[in-house]
Short mmCIF file of C-alpha atoms in Angstrom, two decimals:
data_model
loop_
_atom_site.label_atom_id
_atom_site.label_comp_id
_atom_site.label_asym_id
_atom_site.label_seq_id
_atom_site.Cartn_x
_atom_site.Cartn_y
_atom_site.Cartn_z
CA MET A 190 0.00 0.00 0.00
CA GLU A 191 1.20 3.51 -0.84
CA ILE A 192 0.05 6.78 0.67
CA ILE A 193 1.46 9.17 -1.92
CA GLN A 194 -0.27 12.28 -0.57
CA ASN A 195 2.06 12.18 2.45
CA ILE A 196 5.10 12.86 0.25
CA ILE A 197 3.82 15.13 -2.54
CA GLU A 198 4.61 18.36 -0.67
CA TYR A 199 8.25 17.25 -0.29
CA TYR A 200 8.72 15.25 -3.50
CA ASP A 201 10.84 17.75 -5.45
CA GLU A 202 13.00 18.44 -2.40
CA LEU A 203 13.70 14.76 -1.84
CA TYR A 204 14.41 14.08 -5.52
CA PRO A 205 16.34 17.20 -6.61
CA ILE A 206 17.88 17.65 -10.05
CA SER A 207 21.63 18.20 -9.88
CA GLU A 208 23.77 20.07 -12.39
CA ALA A 209 25.55 16.77 -13.05
CA GLN A 210 22.22 15.17 -14.04
CA LYS A 211 21.41 18.08 -16.37
CA ASN A 212 24.85 17.82 -17.99
CA PHE A 213 24.56 14.02 -18.32
CA TYR A 214 21.33 14.40 -20.27
CA ARG A 215 22.61 17.32 -22.34
CA GLU A 216 25.54 15.18 -23.42
CA LEU A 217 23.25 12.22 -24.14
CA THR A 218 20.63 14.20 -26.07
CA ASN A 219 23.36 15.80 -28.18
CA LEU A 220 23.92 12.36 -29.73
CA TYR A 221 20.53 12.64 -31.44
CA GLN A 222 18.94 15.00 -33.91
CA ASP A 223 16.93 17.82 -32.33
CA PRO A 224 14.41 17.66 -30.91
CA ALA A 225 15.58 14.56 -29.05
CA LYS A 226 12.62 12.43 -27.98
CA LEU A 227 12.61 11.30 -24.36
CA LEU A 228 10.31 9.01 -22.38
CA ARG A 229 10.42 8.95 -18.58
CA VAL A 230 8.87 5.93 -16.87
CA GLY A 231 7.74 6.95 -13.40
CA CYS A 232 8.05 10.69 -14.00
CA GLY A 233 6.78 11.73 -10.56
CA THR A 234 5.89 15.44 -10.49
CA GLY A 235 7.53 16.00 -13.88
CA PHE A 236 10.05 18.58 -12.66
CA PHE A 237 12.98 17.22 -14.70
CA GLU A 238 10.78 16.69 -17.75
CA HIS A 239 9.83 20.37 -17.77
CA LEU A 240 13.50 21.33 -17.61
CA LEU A 241 14.18 19.15 -20.66
CA ALA A 242 11.18 20.53 -22.54
CA ARG A 243 12.32 24.11 -21.88
CA GLU A 244 15.60 23.16 -23.56
CA GLY A 245 13.65 22.20 -26.69
CA LYS A 246 13.35 18.44 -26.22
CA ASP A 247 10.25 16.38 -27.03
CA VAL A 248 9.25 14.85 -23.71
CA THR A 249 6.76 12.20 -22.59
CA GLY A 250 6.22 11.17 -18.99
CA ILE A 251 4.16 8.25 -17.69
CA GLU A 252 3.18 7.78 -14.07
CA ASP A 253 1.08 5.29 -12.10
CA PHE A 254 -0.05 7.65 -9.37
CA PRO A 255 -2.73 10.22 -10.25
CA GLU A 256 -1.62 12.47 -7.37
CA LEU A 257 1.88 12.82 -8.85
CA LEU A 258 0.54 13.14 -12.37
CA ARG A 259 -1.71 16.00 -11.29
CA SER A 260 1.34 17.88 -10.04
CA ALA A 261 3.15 17.21 -13.32
CA ASN A 262 0.29 18.59 -15.39
CA LEU A 263 -0.07 21.67 -13.19
CA ARG A 264 3.44 22.69 -14.28
CA ARG A 265 2.31 22.99 -17.89
CA ARG A 266 2.10 26.78 -18.13
CA ASN A 267 3.67 27.11 -21.59
CA GLN A 268 1.58 25.34 -24.21
CA LEU A 269 4.33 25.81 -26.79
CA MET A 270 6.58 23.26 -25.10
CA SER A 271 6.53 19.74 -26.54
CA ILE A 272 5.62 17.83 -23.37
CA ARG A 273 2.85 15.46 -22.36
CA PHE A 274 2.03 13.24 -19.38
CA PHE A 275 -0.08 10.09 -19.22
CA GLN A 276 -1.37 8.00 -16.34
CA MET A 277 0.02 4.70 -17.51
CA SER A 278 1.75 1.62 -16.16
CA TYR A 279 5.01 0.35 -17.61
CA LEU A 280 2.97 -2.74 -18.55
CA ASP A 281 0.96 -0.71 -21.06
CA MET A 282 3.61 1.53 -22.57
CA VAL A 283 4.37 -0.69 -25.56
CA ARG A 284 0.63 -0.88 -26.36
CA PHE A 285 -0.05 2.84 -26.40
CA LEU A 286 3.24 4.58 -27.20
CA GLY A 287 5.03 4.77 -30.55
CA LYS A 288 7.40 1.94 -31.38
CA GLY A 289 10.82 3.02 -32.60
CA PHE A 290 9.99 6.63 -31.66
CA TYR A 291 12.13 7.49 -28.63
CA ASN A 292 15.82 8.34 -28.49
CA ILE A 293 16.07 7.96 -24.72
CA ILE A 294 13.97 6.07 -22.16
CA SER A 295 14.70 6.70 -18.48
CA ILE A 296 13.56 5.00 -15.29
CA LEU A 297 15.26 6.73 -12.37
CA GLU A 298 15.16 7.07 -8.57
CA ASP A 299 14.92 3.31 -7.99
CA ARG A 300 11.49 3.15 -9.65
CA ILE A 301 12.52 0.02 -11.56
CA THR A 302 12.27 -2.03 -8.35
CA SER A 303 8.49 -1.46 -8.46
CA ILE A 304 8.46 -3.98 -11.31
CA HIS A 305 8.46 -6.64 -8.65
CA ASP A 306 8.33 -9.73 -10.88
CA ARG A 307 11.42 -11.07 -12.66
CA THR A 308 9.47 -12.03 -15.79
CA LEU A 309 7.93 -8.56 -16.00
CA LEU A 310 11.36 -7.01 -15.57
CA ARG A 311 12.63 -8.94 -18.56
CA LYS A 312 9.55 -7.74 -20.46
CA PHE A 313 10.38 -4.14 -19.53
CA PHE A 314 13.76 -4.41 -21.26
CA PHE A 315 12.17 -5.93 -24.37
CA ASP A 316 9.43 -3.29 -24.40
CA SER A 317 11.97 -0.49 -24.01
CA LYS A 318 13.95 -1.88 -26.93
CA GLN A 319 10.79 -1.81 -29.07
CA LEU A 320 9.98 1.78 -28.17
CA LEU A 321 13.51 3.05 -28.80
CA CYS A 322 14.84 4.05 -32.18
CA LYS A 323 17.67 2.00 -33.69
CA ASP A 324 20.44 3.72 -31.75
CA GLY A 325 18.35 4.66 -28.69
CA SER A 326 19.49 4.59 -25.07
CA LEU A 327 17.95 3.25 -21.87
CA VAL A 328 18.97 4.96 -18.60
CA ILE A 329 18.38 3.27 -15.24
CA GLY A 330 19.08 4.95 -11.91
CA MET A 331 18.84 2.82 -8.77
CA TYR A 332 20.38 1.70 -5.51
CA ASN A 333 23.20 -0.83 -5.56
CA TYR A 334 21.50 -3.92 -4.15
CA ASP A 335 24.63 -6.00 -4.70
CA LYS A 336 25.80 -4.52 -1.38
CA PHE A 337 22.89 -6.16 0.44
CA LYS A 338 22.64 -9.52 -1.33
CA ASP A 339 23.33 -11.51 1.86
CA SER A 340 21.01 -9.44 4.09
CA THR A 341 17.42 -10.23 5.05
CA LYS A 342 16.70 -6.76 6.40
CA PHE A 343 18.45 -3.45 5.75
CA ASP A 344 17.97 0.30 5.57
CA LEU A 345 18.60 2.28 2.40
CA PRO A 346 20.37 5.66 2.57
CA ALA A 347 17.90 8.29 3.79
CA ARG A 348 16.92 11.11 1.46
CA GLU A 349 16.71 14.48 3.14
CA SER A 350 16.15 18.17 2.56
CA LEU A 351 16.02 21.14 4.92
CA ARG A 352 12.41 20.32 5.80
CA THR A 353 12.10 16.57 5.67
CA LYS A 354 13.66 13.10 5.54
CA LEU A 355 12.56 9.98 3.70
CA PHE A 356 13.41 6.68 5.37
CA SER A 357 13.34 3.40 3.41
CA SER A 358 13.87 -0.15 4.61
CA ILE A 359 13.78 -3.54 2.90
CA GLY A 360 12.84 -6.85 4.46
CA ILE A 361 13.06 -10.28 2.80
CA ARG A 362 10.19 -12.68 3.53
CA ASP A 363 10.66 -16.41 3.98
CA ASP A 364 9.45 -16.93 0.40
CA GLY A 365 12.21 -14.63 -0.89
CA GLN A 366 9.95 -11.67 -1.74
CA ALA A 367 11.49 -8.29 -0.91
CA ILE A 368 9.16 -5.83 0.88
CA LEU A 369 9.66 -2.06 0.97
CA LYS A 370 8.57 0.24 3.79
CA GLN A 371 8.96 4.03 3.63
CA SER A 372 8.07 6.91 5.90
CA VAL A 373 8.61 10.65 5.70
CA GLU A 374 9.53 12.87 8.65
CA THR A 375 7.87 16.27 8.54
CA GLY A 376 9.38 19.53 9.75
CA SER A 377 7.56 19.10 13.06
CA GLY A 378 9.17 15.69 13.57
CA LYS A 379 6.03 13.71 12.79
CA LEU A 380 6.59 10.41 10.96
CA LEU A 381 4.08 9.67 8.19
CA PRO A 382 3.82 6.39 6.25
CA VAL A 383 4.47 6.56 2.50
CA THR A 384 4.89 2.91 1.48
CA GLN A 385 3.81 -0.07 3.53
CA ASP A 386 4.51 -3.72 2.68
CA LYS A 387 5.13 -3.03 -1.00
CA PRO A 388 6.63 -5.94 -3.00
CA VAL A 389 9.77 -4.91 -4.89
CA TYR A 390 12.43 -6.69 -6.93
CA LEU A 391 16.03 -6.06 -5.93
CA LEU A 392 17.56 -5.98 -9.39
CA HIS A 393 21.31 -6.64 -9.50
CA THR A 394 23.90 -5.45 -12.00
CA LYS A 395 24.43 -8.94 -13.46
CA GLU A 396 20.69 -9.22 -14.16
CA ILE A 397 20.67 -5.82 -15.85
CA GLU A 398 23.44 -7.04 -18.16
CA LEU A 399 21.56 -10.30 -18.81
CA PHE A 400 18.16 -8.73 -19.47
CA ALA A 401 19.66 -5.99 -21.65
CA LYS A 402 21.56 -8.45 -23.83
CA GLU A 403 18.51 -10.73 -24.13
CA ALA A 404 16.50 -7.75 -25.36
CA GLY A 405 19.08 -6.92 -28.03
CA PHE A 406 21.06 -4.11 -26.43
CA LYS A 407 24.77 -4.16 -27.19
CA ASN A 408 26.42 -1.72 -24.78
CA ILE A 409 25.97 -1.59 -21.00
CA ASN A 410 27.91 0.94 -18.95
CA PHE A 411 27.65 1.48 -15.19
CA TYR A 412 28.53 4.77 -13.48
CA ALA A 413 28.52 5.69 -9.81
CA ASP A 414 26.81 9.02 -10.55
CA TYR A 415 25.77 11.42 -13.31
CA SER A 416 29.34 12.74 -13.49
CA LYS A 417 30.26 9.30 -14.87
CA THR A 418 32.49 8.39 -11.96
CA PRO A 419 33.60 4.77 -12.48
CA PHE A 420 31.33 2.31 -10.69
CA THR A 421 33.32 -0.10 -8.52
CA GLY A 422 30.44 -1.95 -6.91
CA GLU A 423 31.04 -0.31 -3.54
CA GLN A 424 28.91 2.79 -4.06
CA ASP A 425 25.36 3.07 -2.73
CA SER A 426 23.79 3.65 -6.13
CA PHE A 427 24.56 3.69 -9.84
CA ILE A 428 23.46 4.85 -13.25
CA ALA A 429 23.22 2.24 -16.02
CA LEU A 430 23.50 3.58 -19.59
CA ILE A 431 22.36 0.94 -22.05
CA SER A 432 22.29 1.16 -25.84
#
């Protein structure tokens, strides 16, 4: 169960856009003819998508949660920008979006773990390959679960801003299913639930390589951050750039 309204006020603070992220995407979009066409799976409040659209990119965002999607659409003040948002699951994207259309597909901020079934994860890579143009790129941003592969319960690094903190913990059930719990601490110190007993899949780097190659991708590069710091396997999170 997810109580998204408890985090909406703080969402952009907890998931800020760094200059390194902007530069990473500028470098990536420069590989394609303008306007580069981008799809964000799990776009949240659409803050980053509006930044990209203001730079002249053609941007699509899909989001499961209507509360987040409402915030994304409220940002649409300039009708001249090429940007659109849809309430849509990753399961439906290959049915309703244009095949071979996108230059870049992104699923960031650990949202890929919400695809909590291994078979569906493999499908996501195949679907992304279908939606991408011939030389398109898939970008995945997530925690490094290789660090916790022998643990049955662990805390993820907390996200925090001046006003709030987001706490996340993972527990592994006897049947092997990973369960996510999240809570947000308000400025007054009150702890509010955000995610309770949510099944997730702790995708590992070796599986990313396997699923990407099965889907027909040729190049898989892992970075520790958007500055393209080499990923050693010891860092808390990584960016996978797949093409």
